[in-house]
CSV table of C-alpha atoms in Angstrom, one decimal:
chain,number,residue,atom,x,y,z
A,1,UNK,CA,50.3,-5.8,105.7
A,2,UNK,CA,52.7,-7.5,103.7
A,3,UNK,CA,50.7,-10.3,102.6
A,4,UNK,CA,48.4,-7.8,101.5
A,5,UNK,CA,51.0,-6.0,99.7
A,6,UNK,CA,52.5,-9.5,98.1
A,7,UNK,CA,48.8,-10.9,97.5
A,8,UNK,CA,48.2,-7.8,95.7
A,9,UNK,CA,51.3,-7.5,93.6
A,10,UNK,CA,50.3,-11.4,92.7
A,11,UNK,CA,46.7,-10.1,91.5
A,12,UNK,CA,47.9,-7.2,89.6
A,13,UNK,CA,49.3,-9.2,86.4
A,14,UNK,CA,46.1,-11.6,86.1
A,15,UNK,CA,43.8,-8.3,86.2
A,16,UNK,CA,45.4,-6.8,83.7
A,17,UNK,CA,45.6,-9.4,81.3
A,18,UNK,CA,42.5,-10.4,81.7
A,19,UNK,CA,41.8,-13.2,83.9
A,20,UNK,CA,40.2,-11.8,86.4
A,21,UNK,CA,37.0,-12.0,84.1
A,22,UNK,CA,37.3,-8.4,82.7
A,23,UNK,CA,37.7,-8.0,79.4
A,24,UNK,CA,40.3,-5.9,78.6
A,25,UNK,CA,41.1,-3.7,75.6
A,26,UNK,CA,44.5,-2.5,75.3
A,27,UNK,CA,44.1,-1.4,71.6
A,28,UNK,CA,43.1,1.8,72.5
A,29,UNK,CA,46.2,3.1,74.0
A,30,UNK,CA,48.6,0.2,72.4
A,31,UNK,CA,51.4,2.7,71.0
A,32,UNK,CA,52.2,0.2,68.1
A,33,UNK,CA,49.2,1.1,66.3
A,34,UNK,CA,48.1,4.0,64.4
A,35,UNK,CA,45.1,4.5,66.6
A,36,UNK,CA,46.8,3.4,69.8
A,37,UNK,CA,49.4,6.5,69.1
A,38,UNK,CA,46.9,8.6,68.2
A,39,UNK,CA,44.9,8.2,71.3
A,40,UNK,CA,47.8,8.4,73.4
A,41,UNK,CA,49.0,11.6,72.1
A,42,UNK,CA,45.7,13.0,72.4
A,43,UNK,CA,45.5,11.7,75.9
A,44,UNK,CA,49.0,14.0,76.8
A,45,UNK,CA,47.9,17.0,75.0
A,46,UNK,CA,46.3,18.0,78.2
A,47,UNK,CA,49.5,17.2,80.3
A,48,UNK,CA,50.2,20.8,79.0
A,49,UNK,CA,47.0,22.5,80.2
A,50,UNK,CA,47.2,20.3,83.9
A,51,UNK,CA,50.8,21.8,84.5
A,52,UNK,CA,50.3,25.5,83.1
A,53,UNK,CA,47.1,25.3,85.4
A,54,UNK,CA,48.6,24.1,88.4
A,55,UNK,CA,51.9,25.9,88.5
A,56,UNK,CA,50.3,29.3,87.5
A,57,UNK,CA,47.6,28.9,90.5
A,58,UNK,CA,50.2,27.8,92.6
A,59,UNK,CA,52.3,31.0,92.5
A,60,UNK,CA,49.3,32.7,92.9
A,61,UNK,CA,48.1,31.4,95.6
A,62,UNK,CA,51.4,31.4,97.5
A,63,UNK,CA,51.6,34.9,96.6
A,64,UNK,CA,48.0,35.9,98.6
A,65,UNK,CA,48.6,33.3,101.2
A,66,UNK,CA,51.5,35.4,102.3
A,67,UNK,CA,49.8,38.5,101.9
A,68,UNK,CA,46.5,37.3,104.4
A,69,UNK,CA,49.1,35.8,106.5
A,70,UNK,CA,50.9,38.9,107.8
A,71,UNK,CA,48.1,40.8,108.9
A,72,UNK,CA,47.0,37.3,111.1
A,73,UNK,CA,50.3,38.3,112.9
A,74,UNK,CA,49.8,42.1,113.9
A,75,UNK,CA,49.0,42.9,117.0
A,76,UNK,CA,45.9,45.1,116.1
A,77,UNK,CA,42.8,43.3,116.2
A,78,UNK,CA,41.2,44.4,113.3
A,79,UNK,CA,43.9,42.9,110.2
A,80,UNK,CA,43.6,39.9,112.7
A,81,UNK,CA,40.4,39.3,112.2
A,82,UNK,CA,40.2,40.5,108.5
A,83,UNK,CA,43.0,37.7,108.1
A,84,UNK,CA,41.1,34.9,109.9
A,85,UNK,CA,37.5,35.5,108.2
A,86,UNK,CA,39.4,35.5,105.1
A,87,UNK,CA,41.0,31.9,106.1
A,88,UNK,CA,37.7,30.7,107.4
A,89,UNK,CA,35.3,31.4,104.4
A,90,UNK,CA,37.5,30.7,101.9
A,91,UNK,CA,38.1,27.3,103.5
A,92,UNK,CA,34.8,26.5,103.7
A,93,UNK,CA,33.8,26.8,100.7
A,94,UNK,CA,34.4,23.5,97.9
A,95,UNK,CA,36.8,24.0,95.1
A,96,UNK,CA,34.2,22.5,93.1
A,97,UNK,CA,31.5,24.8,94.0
A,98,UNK,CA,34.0,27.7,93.8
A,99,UNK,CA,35.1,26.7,90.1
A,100,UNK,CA,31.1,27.1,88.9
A,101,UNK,CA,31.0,30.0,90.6
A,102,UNK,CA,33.7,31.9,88.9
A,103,UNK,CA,33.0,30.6,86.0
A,104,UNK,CA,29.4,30.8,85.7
A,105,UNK,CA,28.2,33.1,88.8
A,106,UNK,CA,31.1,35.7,88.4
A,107,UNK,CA,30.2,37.1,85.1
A,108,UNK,CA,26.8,37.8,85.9
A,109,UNK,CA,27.4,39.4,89.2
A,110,UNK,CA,30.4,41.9,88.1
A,111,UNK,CA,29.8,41.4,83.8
A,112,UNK,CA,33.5,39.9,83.6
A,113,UNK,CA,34.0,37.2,81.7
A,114,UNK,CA,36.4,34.8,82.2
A,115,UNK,CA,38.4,31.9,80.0
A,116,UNK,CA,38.2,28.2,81.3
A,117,UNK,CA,41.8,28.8,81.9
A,118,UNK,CA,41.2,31.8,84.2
A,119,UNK,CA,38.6,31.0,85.4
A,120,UNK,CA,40.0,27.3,86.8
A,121,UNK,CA,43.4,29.4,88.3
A,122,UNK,CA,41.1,32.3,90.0
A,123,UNK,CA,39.1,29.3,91.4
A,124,UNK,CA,42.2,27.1,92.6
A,125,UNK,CA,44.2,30.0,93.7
A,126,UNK,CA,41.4,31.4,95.9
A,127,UNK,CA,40.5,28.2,97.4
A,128,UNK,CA,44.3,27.2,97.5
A,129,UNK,CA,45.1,30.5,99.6
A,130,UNK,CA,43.4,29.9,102.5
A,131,UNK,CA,45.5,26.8,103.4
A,132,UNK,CA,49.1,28.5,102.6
A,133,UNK,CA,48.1,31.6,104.6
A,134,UNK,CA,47.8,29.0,107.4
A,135,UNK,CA,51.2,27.3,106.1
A,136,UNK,CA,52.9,31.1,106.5
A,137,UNK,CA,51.7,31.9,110.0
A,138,UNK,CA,52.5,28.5,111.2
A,139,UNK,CA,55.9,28.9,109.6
A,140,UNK,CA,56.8,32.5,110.6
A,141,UNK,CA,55.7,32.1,114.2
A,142,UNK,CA,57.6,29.0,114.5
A,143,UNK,CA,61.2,31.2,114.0
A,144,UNK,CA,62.5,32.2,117.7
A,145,UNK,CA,61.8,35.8,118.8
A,146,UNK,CA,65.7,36.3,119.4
A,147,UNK,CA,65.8,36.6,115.8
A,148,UNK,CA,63.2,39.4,115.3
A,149,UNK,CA,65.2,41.1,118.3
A,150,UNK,CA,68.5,40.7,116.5
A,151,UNK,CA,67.2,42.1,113.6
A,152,UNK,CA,66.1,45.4,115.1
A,153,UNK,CA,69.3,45.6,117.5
A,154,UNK,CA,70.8,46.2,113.7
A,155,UNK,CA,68.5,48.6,112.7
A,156,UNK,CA,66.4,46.7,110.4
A,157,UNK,CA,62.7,47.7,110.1
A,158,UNK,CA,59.7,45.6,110.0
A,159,UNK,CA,59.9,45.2,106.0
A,160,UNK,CA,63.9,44.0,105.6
A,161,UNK,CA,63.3,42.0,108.9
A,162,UNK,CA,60.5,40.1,107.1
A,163,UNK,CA,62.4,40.1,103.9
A,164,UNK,CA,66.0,39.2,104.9
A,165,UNK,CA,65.7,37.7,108.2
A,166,UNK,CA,62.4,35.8,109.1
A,167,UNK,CA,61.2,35.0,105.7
A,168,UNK,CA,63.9,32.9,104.3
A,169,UNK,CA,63.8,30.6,107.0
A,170,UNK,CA,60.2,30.3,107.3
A,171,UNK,CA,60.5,29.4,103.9
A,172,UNK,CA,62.8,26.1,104.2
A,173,UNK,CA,60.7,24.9,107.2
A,174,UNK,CA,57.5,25.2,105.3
A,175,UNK,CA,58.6,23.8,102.1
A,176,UNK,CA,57.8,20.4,102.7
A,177,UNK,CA,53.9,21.7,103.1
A,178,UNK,CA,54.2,24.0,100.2
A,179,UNK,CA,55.4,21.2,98.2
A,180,UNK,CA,52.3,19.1,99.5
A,181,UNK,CA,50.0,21.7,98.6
A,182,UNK,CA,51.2,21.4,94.5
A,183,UNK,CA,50.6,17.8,94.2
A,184,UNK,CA,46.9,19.0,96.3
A,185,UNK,CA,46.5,21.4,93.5
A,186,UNK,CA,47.7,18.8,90.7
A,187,UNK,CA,45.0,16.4,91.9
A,188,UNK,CA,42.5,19.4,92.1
A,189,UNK,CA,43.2,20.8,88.1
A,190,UNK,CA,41.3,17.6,87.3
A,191,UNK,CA,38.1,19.6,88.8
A,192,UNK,CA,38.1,22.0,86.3
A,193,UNK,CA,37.4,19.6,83.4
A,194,UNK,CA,34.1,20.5,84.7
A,195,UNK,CA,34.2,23.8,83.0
A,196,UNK,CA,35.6,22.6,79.5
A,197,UNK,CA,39.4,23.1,80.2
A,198,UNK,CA,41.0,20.7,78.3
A,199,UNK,CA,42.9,19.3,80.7
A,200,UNK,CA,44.7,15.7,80.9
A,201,UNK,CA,40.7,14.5,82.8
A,202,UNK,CA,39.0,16.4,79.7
A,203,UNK,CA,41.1,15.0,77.5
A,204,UNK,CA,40.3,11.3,78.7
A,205,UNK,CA,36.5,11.8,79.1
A,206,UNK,CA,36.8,12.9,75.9
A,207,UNK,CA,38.3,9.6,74.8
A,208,UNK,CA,36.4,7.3,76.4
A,209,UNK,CA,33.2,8.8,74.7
A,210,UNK,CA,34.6,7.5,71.3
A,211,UNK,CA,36.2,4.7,72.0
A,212,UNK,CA,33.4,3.5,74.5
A,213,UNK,CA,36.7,1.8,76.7
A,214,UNK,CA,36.6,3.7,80.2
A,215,UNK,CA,38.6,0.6,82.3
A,216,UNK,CA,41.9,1.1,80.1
A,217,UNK,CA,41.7,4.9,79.3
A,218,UNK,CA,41.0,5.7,83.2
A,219,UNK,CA,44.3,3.3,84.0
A,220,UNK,CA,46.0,5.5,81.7
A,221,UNK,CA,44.9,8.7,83.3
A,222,UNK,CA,46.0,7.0,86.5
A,223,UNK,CA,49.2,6.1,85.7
A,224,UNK,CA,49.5,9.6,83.9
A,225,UNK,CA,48.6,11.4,87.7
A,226,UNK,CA,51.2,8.8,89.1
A,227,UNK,CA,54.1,9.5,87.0
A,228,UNK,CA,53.1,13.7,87.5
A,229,UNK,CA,53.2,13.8,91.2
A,230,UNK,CA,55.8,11.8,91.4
A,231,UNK,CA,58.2,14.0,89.5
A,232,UNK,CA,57.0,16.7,91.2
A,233,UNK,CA,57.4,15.0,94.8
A,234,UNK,CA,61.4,14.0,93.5
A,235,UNK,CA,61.6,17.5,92.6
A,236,UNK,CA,60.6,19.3,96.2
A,237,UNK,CA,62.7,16.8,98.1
A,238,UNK,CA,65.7,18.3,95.8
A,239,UNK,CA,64.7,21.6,96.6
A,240,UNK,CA,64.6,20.7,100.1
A,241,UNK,CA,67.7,19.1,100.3
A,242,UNK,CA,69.9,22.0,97.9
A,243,UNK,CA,68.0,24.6,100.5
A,244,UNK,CA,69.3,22.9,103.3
A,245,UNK,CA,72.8,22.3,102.2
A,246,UNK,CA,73.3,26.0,101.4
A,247,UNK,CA,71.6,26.9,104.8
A,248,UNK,CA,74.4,24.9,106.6
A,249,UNK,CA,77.2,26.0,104.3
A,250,UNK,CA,76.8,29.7,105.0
């Protein structure tokens, strides 16, 4: 794996400069060019659009993943099974496919129309809610019973025990899976360029349909992915680590 690793790193300099055969056009995106800049700042514009996207259908979705995920957890049959249809269609169902849907399919079937912007949250929230309901009720049936018992012996009811006992340290076990599912939903905002969002992927098929260069603006888009989720990824470990610490200092 190493070799692989070092024969790779080797490779990477002569395919980019262009020995490899390809030819290479780095005057699209060179920043010390007027046209370079310009495409490069017309590449970003939809960094904007990516994160708004993202983080809005992120708190959303975490938001009716909780929601399903309490009824899975009565003892009644009936929210149980309401709770696990819920989970099982909406998992079933491609974010792809569900994106045309609410965007195209919804207004005809209920005569609301929706923006791209909406449109692509309502999409990746749905789809997105099915897998954090799952993240909850692993989480909350992982904290020992002692502690639901301990919270009653006080007198707390079912609402305070949820909201001041069980749920905060669900919430530091599953964080590491929550964080997981924004870079998933990151990577999945490029699926609504489908629709016309002008995200960072609109933004770059945009590009490559004037400048006809597809190799470098892709790399671009790459790297611009890269450098997201990466920040992201540095930024959830942080939160991971502050939760923790103030966990074991109380």
């Amino acid at each position: 794996m190493s070799r692989l690793v070092r024969g790779a790193a080797l490779l990477s300099p002569l395919l980019l400069t262009g020995c490899s055969g390809t030819s290479w056009g780095w005057y699209v995106v060179n920043p010390f060019t007027d046209t370079g800049l310009s495409n490069l700042r017309f590449l970003l514009s939809g960094l904007q659009y990516t994160v708004a996207l993202s983080l809005t259908a992120i708190v959303i979705s975490v938001t009716i993943g909780l929601v399903v995920a309490l009824p899975g957890l009565s003892s009644a049959r009936i929210p149980r099974t309401i709770s696990r249809t819920y989970v099982e269609l909406v998992r079933a169902v491609p974010i792809l496919v569900l994106i045309l849907w609410v965007y195209y399919g919804l207004p005809q079937l209920t005569g609301l129309t929706l923006s791209v912007f909406w449109a692509g949250v309502v999409a990746l929230a749905l789809s997105d809610s099915a897998f954090e309901a799952e993240i909850f009720r692993a989480g909350i049936q992982s904290i020992d019973k002692g502690q639901y018992e301990a919270a009653h012996t006080i007198g707390l009811n079912y609402t305070d025990t949820m909201r001041f006992v069980i749920l905060p340290q669900a919430l530091r076990r599953i964080l590491p899976a929550l964080g997981n599912q924004l870079v998933y939903m990151l990577k999945m905002s490029s699926l609504v360029s489908v629709i016309g969002m002008p995200e960072l992927t609109r933004k770059a098929n945009e590009l490559v349909v004037t400048e006809y260069r597809p190799l470098e603006i892709y790399t671009i888009l790459v790297l611009e992915y890269l450098v997201l989720i990466l920040v992201v990824s540095a930024g959830v470990r942080w939160l991971e680590r502050r939760l923790n610490t103030d966990a074991r200092n109380k």
